XYZ file of C-alpha atoms in Angstrom:
416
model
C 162.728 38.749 39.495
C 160.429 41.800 38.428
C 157.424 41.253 36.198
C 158.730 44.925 35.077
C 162.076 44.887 33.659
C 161.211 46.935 30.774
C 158.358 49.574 29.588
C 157.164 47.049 27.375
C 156.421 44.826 30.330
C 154.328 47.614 32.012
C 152.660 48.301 28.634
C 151.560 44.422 28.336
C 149.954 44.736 32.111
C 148.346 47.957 31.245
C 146.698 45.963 28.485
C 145.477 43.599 30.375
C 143.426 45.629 32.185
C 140.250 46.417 30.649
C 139.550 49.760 29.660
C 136.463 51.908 29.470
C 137.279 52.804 26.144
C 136.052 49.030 25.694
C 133.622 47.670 27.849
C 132.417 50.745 29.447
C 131.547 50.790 32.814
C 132.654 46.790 33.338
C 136.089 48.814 33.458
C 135.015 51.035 36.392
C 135.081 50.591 40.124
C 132.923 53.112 41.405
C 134.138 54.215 45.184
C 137.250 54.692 46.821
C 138.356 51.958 48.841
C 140.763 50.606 46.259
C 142.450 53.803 45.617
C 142.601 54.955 49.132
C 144.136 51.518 50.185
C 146.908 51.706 47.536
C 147.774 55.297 47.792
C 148.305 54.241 51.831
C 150.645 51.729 51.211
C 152.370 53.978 48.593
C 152.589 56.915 51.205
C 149.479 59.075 50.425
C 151.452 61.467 47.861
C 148.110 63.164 47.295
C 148.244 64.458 50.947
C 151.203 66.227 50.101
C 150.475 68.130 46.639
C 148.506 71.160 46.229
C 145.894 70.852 43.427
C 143.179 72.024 41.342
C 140.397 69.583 40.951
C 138.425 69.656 37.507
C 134.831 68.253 37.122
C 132.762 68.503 34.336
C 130.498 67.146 31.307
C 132.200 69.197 28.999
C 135.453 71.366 29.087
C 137.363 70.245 31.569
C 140.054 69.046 29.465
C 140.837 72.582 27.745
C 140.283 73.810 31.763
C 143.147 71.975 33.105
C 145.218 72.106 30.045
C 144.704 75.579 30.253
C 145.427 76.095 34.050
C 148.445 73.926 33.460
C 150.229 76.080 30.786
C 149.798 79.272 32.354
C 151.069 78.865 35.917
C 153.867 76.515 33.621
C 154.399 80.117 32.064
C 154.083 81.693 35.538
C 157.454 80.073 36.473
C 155.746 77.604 38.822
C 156.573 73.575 38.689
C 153.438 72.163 37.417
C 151.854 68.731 37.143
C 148.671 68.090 35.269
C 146.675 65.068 35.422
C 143.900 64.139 32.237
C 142.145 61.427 30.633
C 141.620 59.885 27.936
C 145.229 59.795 26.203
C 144.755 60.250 22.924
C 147.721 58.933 20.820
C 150.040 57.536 24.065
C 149.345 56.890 27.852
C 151.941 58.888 29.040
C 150.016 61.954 27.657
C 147.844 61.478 31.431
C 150.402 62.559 33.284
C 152.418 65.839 32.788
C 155.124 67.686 34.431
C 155.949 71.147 33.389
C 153.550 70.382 30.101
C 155.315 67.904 28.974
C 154.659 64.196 29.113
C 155.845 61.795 31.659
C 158.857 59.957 30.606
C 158.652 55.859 29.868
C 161.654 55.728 32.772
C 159.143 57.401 35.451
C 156.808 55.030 34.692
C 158.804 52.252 35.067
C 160.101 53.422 37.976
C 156.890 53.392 39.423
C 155.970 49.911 38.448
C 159.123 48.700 39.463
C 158.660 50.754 42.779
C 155.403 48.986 43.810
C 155.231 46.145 41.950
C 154.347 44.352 45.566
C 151.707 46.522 46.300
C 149.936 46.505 42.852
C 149.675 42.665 43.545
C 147.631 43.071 46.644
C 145.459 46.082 45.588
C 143.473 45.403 42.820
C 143.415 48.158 40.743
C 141.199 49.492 37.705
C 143.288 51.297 34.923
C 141.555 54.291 35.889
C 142.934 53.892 39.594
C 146.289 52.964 38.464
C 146.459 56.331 36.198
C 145.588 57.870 39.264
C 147.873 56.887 41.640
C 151.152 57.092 39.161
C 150.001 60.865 38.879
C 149.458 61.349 42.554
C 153.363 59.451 42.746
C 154.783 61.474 39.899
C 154.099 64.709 41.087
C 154.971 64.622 44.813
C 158.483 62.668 43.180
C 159.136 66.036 41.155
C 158.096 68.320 44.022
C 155.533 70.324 41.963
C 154.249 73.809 43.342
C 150.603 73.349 41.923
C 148.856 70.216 40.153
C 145.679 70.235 38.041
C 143.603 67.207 38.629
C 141.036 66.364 36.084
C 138.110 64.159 37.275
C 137.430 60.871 35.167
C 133.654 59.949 35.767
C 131.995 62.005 37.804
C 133.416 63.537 40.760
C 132.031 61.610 43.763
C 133.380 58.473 43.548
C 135.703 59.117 41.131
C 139.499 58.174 42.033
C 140.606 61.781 42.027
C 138.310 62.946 44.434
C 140.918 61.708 47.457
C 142.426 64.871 47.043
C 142.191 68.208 49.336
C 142.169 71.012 46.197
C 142.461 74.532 46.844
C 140.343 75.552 44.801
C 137.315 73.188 42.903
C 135.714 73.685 39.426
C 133.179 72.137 37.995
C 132.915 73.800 34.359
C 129.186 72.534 33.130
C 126.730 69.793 33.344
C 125.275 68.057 30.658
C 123.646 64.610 29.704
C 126.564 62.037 29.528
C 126.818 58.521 31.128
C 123.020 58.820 32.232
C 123.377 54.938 33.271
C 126.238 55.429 35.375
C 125.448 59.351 36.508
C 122.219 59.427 36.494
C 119.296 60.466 33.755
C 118.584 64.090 34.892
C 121.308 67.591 34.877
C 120.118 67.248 38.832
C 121.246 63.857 39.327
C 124.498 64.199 36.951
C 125.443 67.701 39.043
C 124.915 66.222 42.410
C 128.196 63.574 41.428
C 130.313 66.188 39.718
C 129.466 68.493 43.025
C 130.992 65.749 44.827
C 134.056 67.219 44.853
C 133.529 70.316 46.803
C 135.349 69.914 49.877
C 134.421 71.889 53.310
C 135.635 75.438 53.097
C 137.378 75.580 49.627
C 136.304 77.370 47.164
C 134.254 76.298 43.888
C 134.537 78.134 40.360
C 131.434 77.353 38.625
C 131.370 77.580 34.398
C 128.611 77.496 32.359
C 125.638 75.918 34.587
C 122.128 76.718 35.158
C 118.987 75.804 36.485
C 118.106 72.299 38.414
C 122.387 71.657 37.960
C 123.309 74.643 39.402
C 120.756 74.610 42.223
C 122.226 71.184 43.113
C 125.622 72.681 43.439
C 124.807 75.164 45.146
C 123.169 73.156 47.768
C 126.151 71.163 48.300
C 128.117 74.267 48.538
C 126.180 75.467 51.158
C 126.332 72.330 53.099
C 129.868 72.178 52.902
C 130.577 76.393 53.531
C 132.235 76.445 50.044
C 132.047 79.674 48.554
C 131.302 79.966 44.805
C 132.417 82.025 42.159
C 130.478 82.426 39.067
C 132.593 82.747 36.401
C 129.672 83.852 34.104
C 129.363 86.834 36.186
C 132.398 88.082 33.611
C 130.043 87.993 30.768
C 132.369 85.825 28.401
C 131.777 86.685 24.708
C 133.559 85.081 21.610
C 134.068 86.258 18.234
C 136.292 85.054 15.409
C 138.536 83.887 18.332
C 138.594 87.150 20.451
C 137.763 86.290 23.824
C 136.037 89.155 25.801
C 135.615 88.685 29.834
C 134.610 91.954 32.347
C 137.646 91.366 34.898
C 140.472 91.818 32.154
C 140.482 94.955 30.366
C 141.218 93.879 26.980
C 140.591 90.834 24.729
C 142.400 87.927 24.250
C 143.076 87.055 20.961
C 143.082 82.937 20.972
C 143.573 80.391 18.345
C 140.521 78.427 19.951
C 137.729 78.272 17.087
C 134.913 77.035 19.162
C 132.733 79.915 20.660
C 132.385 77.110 23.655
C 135.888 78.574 24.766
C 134.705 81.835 25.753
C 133.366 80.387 29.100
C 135.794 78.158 29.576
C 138.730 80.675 29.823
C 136.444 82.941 31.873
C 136.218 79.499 33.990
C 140.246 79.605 34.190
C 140.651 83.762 34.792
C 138.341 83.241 37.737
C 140.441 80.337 39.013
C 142.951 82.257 38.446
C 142.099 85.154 40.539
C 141.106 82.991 43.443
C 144.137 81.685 44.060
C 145.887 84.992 43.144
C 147.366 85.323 46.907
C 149.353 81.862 46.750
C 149.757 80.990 42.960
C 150.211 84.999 41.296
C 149.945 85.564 38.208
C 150.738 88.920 36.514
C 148.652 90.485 34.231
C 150.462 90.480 31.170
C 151.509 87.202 31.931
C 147.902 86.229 32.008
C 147.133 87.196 28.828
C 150.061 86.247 26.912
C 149.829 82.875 28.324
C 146.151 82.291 26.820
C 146.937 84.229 23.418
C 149.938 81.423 22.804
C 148.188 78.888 24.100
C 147.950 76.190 21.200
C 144.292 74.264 22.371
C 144.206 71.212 23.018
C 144.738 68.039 20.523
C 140.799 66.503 19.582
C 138.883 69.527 20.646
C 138.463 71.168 16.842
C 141.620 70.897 16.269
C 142.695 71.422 12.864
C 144.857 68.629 11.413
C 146.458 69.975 8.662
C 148.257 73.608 8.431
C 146.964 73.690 4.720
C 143.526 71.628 4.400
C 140.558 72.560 6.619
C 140.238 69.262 8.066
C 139.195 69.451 11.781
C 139.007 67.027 14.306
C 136.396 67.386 17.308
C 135.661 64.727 20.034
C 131.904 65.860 20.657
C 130.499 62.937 21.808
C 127.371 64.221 24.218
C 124.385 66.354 23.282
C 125.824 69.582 24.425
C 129.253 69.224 22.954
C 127.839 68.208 19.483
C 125.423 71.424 19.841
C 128.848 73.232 20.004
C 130.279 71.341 17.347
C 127.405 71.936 14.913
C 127.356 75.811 15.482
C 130.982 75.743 15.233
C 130.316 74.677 11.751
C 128.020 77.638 11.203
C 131.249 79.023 10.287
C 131.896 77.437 7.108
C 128.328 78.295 5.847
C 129.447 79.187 2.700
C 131.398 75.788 1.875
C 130.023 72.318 1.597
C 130.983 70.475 5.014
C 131.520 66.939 4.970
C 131.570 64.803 8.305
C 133.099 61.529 8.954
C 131.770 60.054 12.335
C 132.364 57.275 14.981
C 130.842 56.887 17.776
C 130.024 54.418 20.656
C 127.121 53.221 20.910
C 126.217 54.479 24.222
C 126.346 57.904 22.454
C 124.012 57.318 19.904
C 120.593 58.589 20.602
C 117.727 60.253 17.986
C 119.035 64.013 19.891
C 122.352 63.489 19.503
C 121.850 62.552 16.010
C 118.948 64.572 15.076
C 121.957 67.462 14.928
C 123.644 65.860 11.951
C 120.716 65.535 10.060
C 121.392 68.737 7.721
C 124.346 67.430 6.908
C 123.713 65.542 3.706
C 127.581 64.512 2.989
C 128.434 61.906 5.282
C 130.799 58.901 6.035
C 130.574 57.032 9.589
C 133.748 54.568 10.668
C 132.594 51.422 12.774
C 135.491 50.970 15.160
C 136.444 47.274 15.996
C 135.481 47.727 20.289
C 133.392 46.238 22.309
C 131.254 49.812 22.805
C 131.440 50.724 19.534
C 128.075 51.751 17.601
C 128.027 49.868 14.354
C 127.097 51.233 10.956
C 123.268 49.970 10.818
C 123.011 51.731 14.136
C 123.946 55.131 12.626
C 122.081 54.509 9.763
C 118.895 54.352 11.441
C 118.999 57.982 12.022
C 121.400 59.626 9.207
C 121.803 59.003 5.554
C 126.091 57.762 5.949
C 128.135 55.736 3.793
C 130.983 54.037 4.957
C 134.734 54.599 5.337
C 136.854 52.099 6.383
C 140.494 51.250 6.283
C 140.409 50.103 3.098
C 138.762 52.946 1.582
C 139.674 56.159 3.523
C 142.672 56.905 0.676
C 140.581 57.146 -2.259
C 137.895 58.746 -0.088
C 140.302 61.340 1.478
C 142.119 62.307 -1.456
C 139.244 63.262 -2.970
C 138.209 65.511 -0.189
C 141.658 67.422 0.060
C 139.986 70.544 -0.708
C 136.754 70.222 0.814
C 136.196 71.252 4.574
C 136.032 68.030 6.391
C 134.933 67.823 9.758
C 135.944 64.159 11.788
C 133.787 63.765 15.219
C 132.572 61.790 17.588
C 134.796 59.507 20.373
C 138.194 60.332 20.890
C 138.967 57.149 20.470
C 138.754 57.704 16.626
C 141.318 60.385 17.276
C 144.422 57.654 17.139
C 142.748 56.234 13.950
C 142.214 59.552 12.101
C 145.949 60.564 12.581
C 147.281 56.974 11.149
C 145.133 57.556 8.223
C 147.240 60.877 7.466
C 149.866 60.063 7.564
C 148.952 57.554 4.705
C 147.375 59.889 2.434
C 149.357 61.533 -0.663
């Protein structure tokens, strides 16, 4: 009899596999003899897909997202591949932009319920391989493959893309990437493949160097997509290839290079994935962001959620901010303690209104941590009502891991 007779029988086995989210790299298996092995047995369904592979410190998420909605608009079936999930696992794997259904993923547990037993698989791996399954089941045109960790060894990078992007490099895992932008871009640049292309976004000096060096080696030819001069202002997106602006709903001036990222992947692959101008533009205008990335959680409260959780992405986050200059911000923070660092912190320290939430994992940074560098007090969950309420009207800013993402939206829905 199958150990898989309902989705709640695949959820219990996903949760018994540890997760990065909790012990950090303990969860990882870093190489691809696991995944290579299972996707044989399963009938190498990433052989027969044509992708976009992502890479990235920061970005990458809005870059596939991004990709993924506007060849969905383009008429084309699309899959889309991402991690973390935020609220549900099947937000990893999308067809068309939607999630993938609980029956799918049965099926594919009840599918290869044998083979999972011989290859021993991280959760990472398994994501992998039910995307991999998932879209070569629905016969998609295109799929956009975001990188986990990395790029090198990195489960994705099994894949033959036709085009890579790699959208920045910044400090982030140091003990599993390496401690330098050099060291971190020569695993992200991992995933340029022997004559394909490679769409570069925001990257400079020693990083860029390094991936250009491994371009080189590998006759990959680059585009720059900072060569369109990306500008940003009060969500008007500016780039040199399109003759007029889009006018987003992103709020982080971050964006700006990452749809100049997307246009140029777009315009690579313009002779076997077309998209028409207008198309183009309407598709990033509607675009709604995506969920964690200073999003705004309430239609009538400027409450905002952002998952900037490395140096560069909280630099982001804190000009972001600039924006309410002439309001008193308050932050509520989480973070794991990997993350926590007198840099990373050091940009809070203006910020004289703020609560930190110690979340109940292994990784996460506790509250004596984050009060050796800022001046917090705590919210917890059996506070956050009374402290909430009374910041209805205020502009409230909530940061840090996405993992505090889940917790944030439970505590709305309790509020008054």
């Amino acid at each position: 009899m199958s150990d898989f007779r309902t989705i709640e029988d695949v959820w219990g086995y996903l949760e018994g596999i540890p997760m990065f989210s909790k012990v950090g790299r303990m969860a990882s298996n870093f190489g691809l003899t696991h995944i290579k092995h299972f996707c044989a047995k399963i009938g190498n369904p990433q052989n027969q897909l044509r992708t976009i592979h992502v890479a990235g410190t920061n970005g990458k998420g809005t870059v596939t997202l991004l990709l993924d909605y506007i060849y969905t608009q383009a008429g084309y079936i699309t899959g889309a591949f991402t991690s973390p999930h935020l609220m549900h696992y099947n937000e990893r794997v999308k067809l068309l932009g939607k999630d993938i259904s609980n029956h799918k993923i049965l099926e594919f547990f009840q599918n290869f319920e044998s083979e999972l037993k011989e290859v021993p698989l991280t959760y990472f791996e398994l994501s992998t391989a039910l995307a991999f399954w998932a879209f070569k089941d629905a016969g998609v045109d295109i799929a956009i493959i975001e990188a986990g960790l990395g790029g090198r060894l990195d489960s994705t990078n099994i894949i033959n893309p036709e085009c890579a992007v790699i959208t920045s490099i910044g400090l982030d895992h140091e003990s599993i990437l390496g401690n330098t932008k050099a060291a971190i871009a020569s695993e992200k640049a991992g995933i340029i493949k022997s004559g394909i292309p490679v769409v570069l976004g925001n990257i400079d000096g020693e990083a860029l160097d390094t991936i250009e060096k491994k371009a080189q080696m590998e006759r990959a030819s680059i585009i720059y997509s900072m060569d369109q001069k990306p500008s940003f202002k009060n969500g008007e997106v500016r780039v040199n290839s399109v003759q007029e602006s889009f006018k987003t709903s992103f709020i982080e001036p971050i964006n700006a290079s990452n749809i100049a990222t997307v246009v140029s992947v777009i315009q690579t692959l313009q002779a076997h994935f077309k998209v028409n101008h207008s198309l183009l533009v309407d598709a990033i205008e509607t675009f709604k962001g995506v969920p964690a990335r200073f999003e705004q959680l309430n239609a009538v409260r400027n409450w905002y959620f952002s998952g900037a959780h490395n140096t560069d992405a909280i630099k982001s986050l804190v000009e972001t901010i600039a924006q309410f200059s002439d309001r008193r911000v308050y932050l509520i923070l989480s973070f794991m303690k990997d993350k926590v660092s007198t840099e990373t912190m050091g940009y809070f320290k203006e910020f004289k209104n703020a609560y930190f939430y110690q979340q109940n994992a292994g990784r996460a940074a506790k509250l004596e941590e984050i009060s050796e560098y800022l001046i917090v007090s705590e919210i917890d969950n059996s506070n956050f009502k009374r402290i909430l309420n009374e910041l209805k009207h205020e502009v409230v800013i909530f940061a840090g891991s996405f993992y505090f993402y889940p917790i944030v939206k439970r505590w709305l829905t309790q509020l008054n």
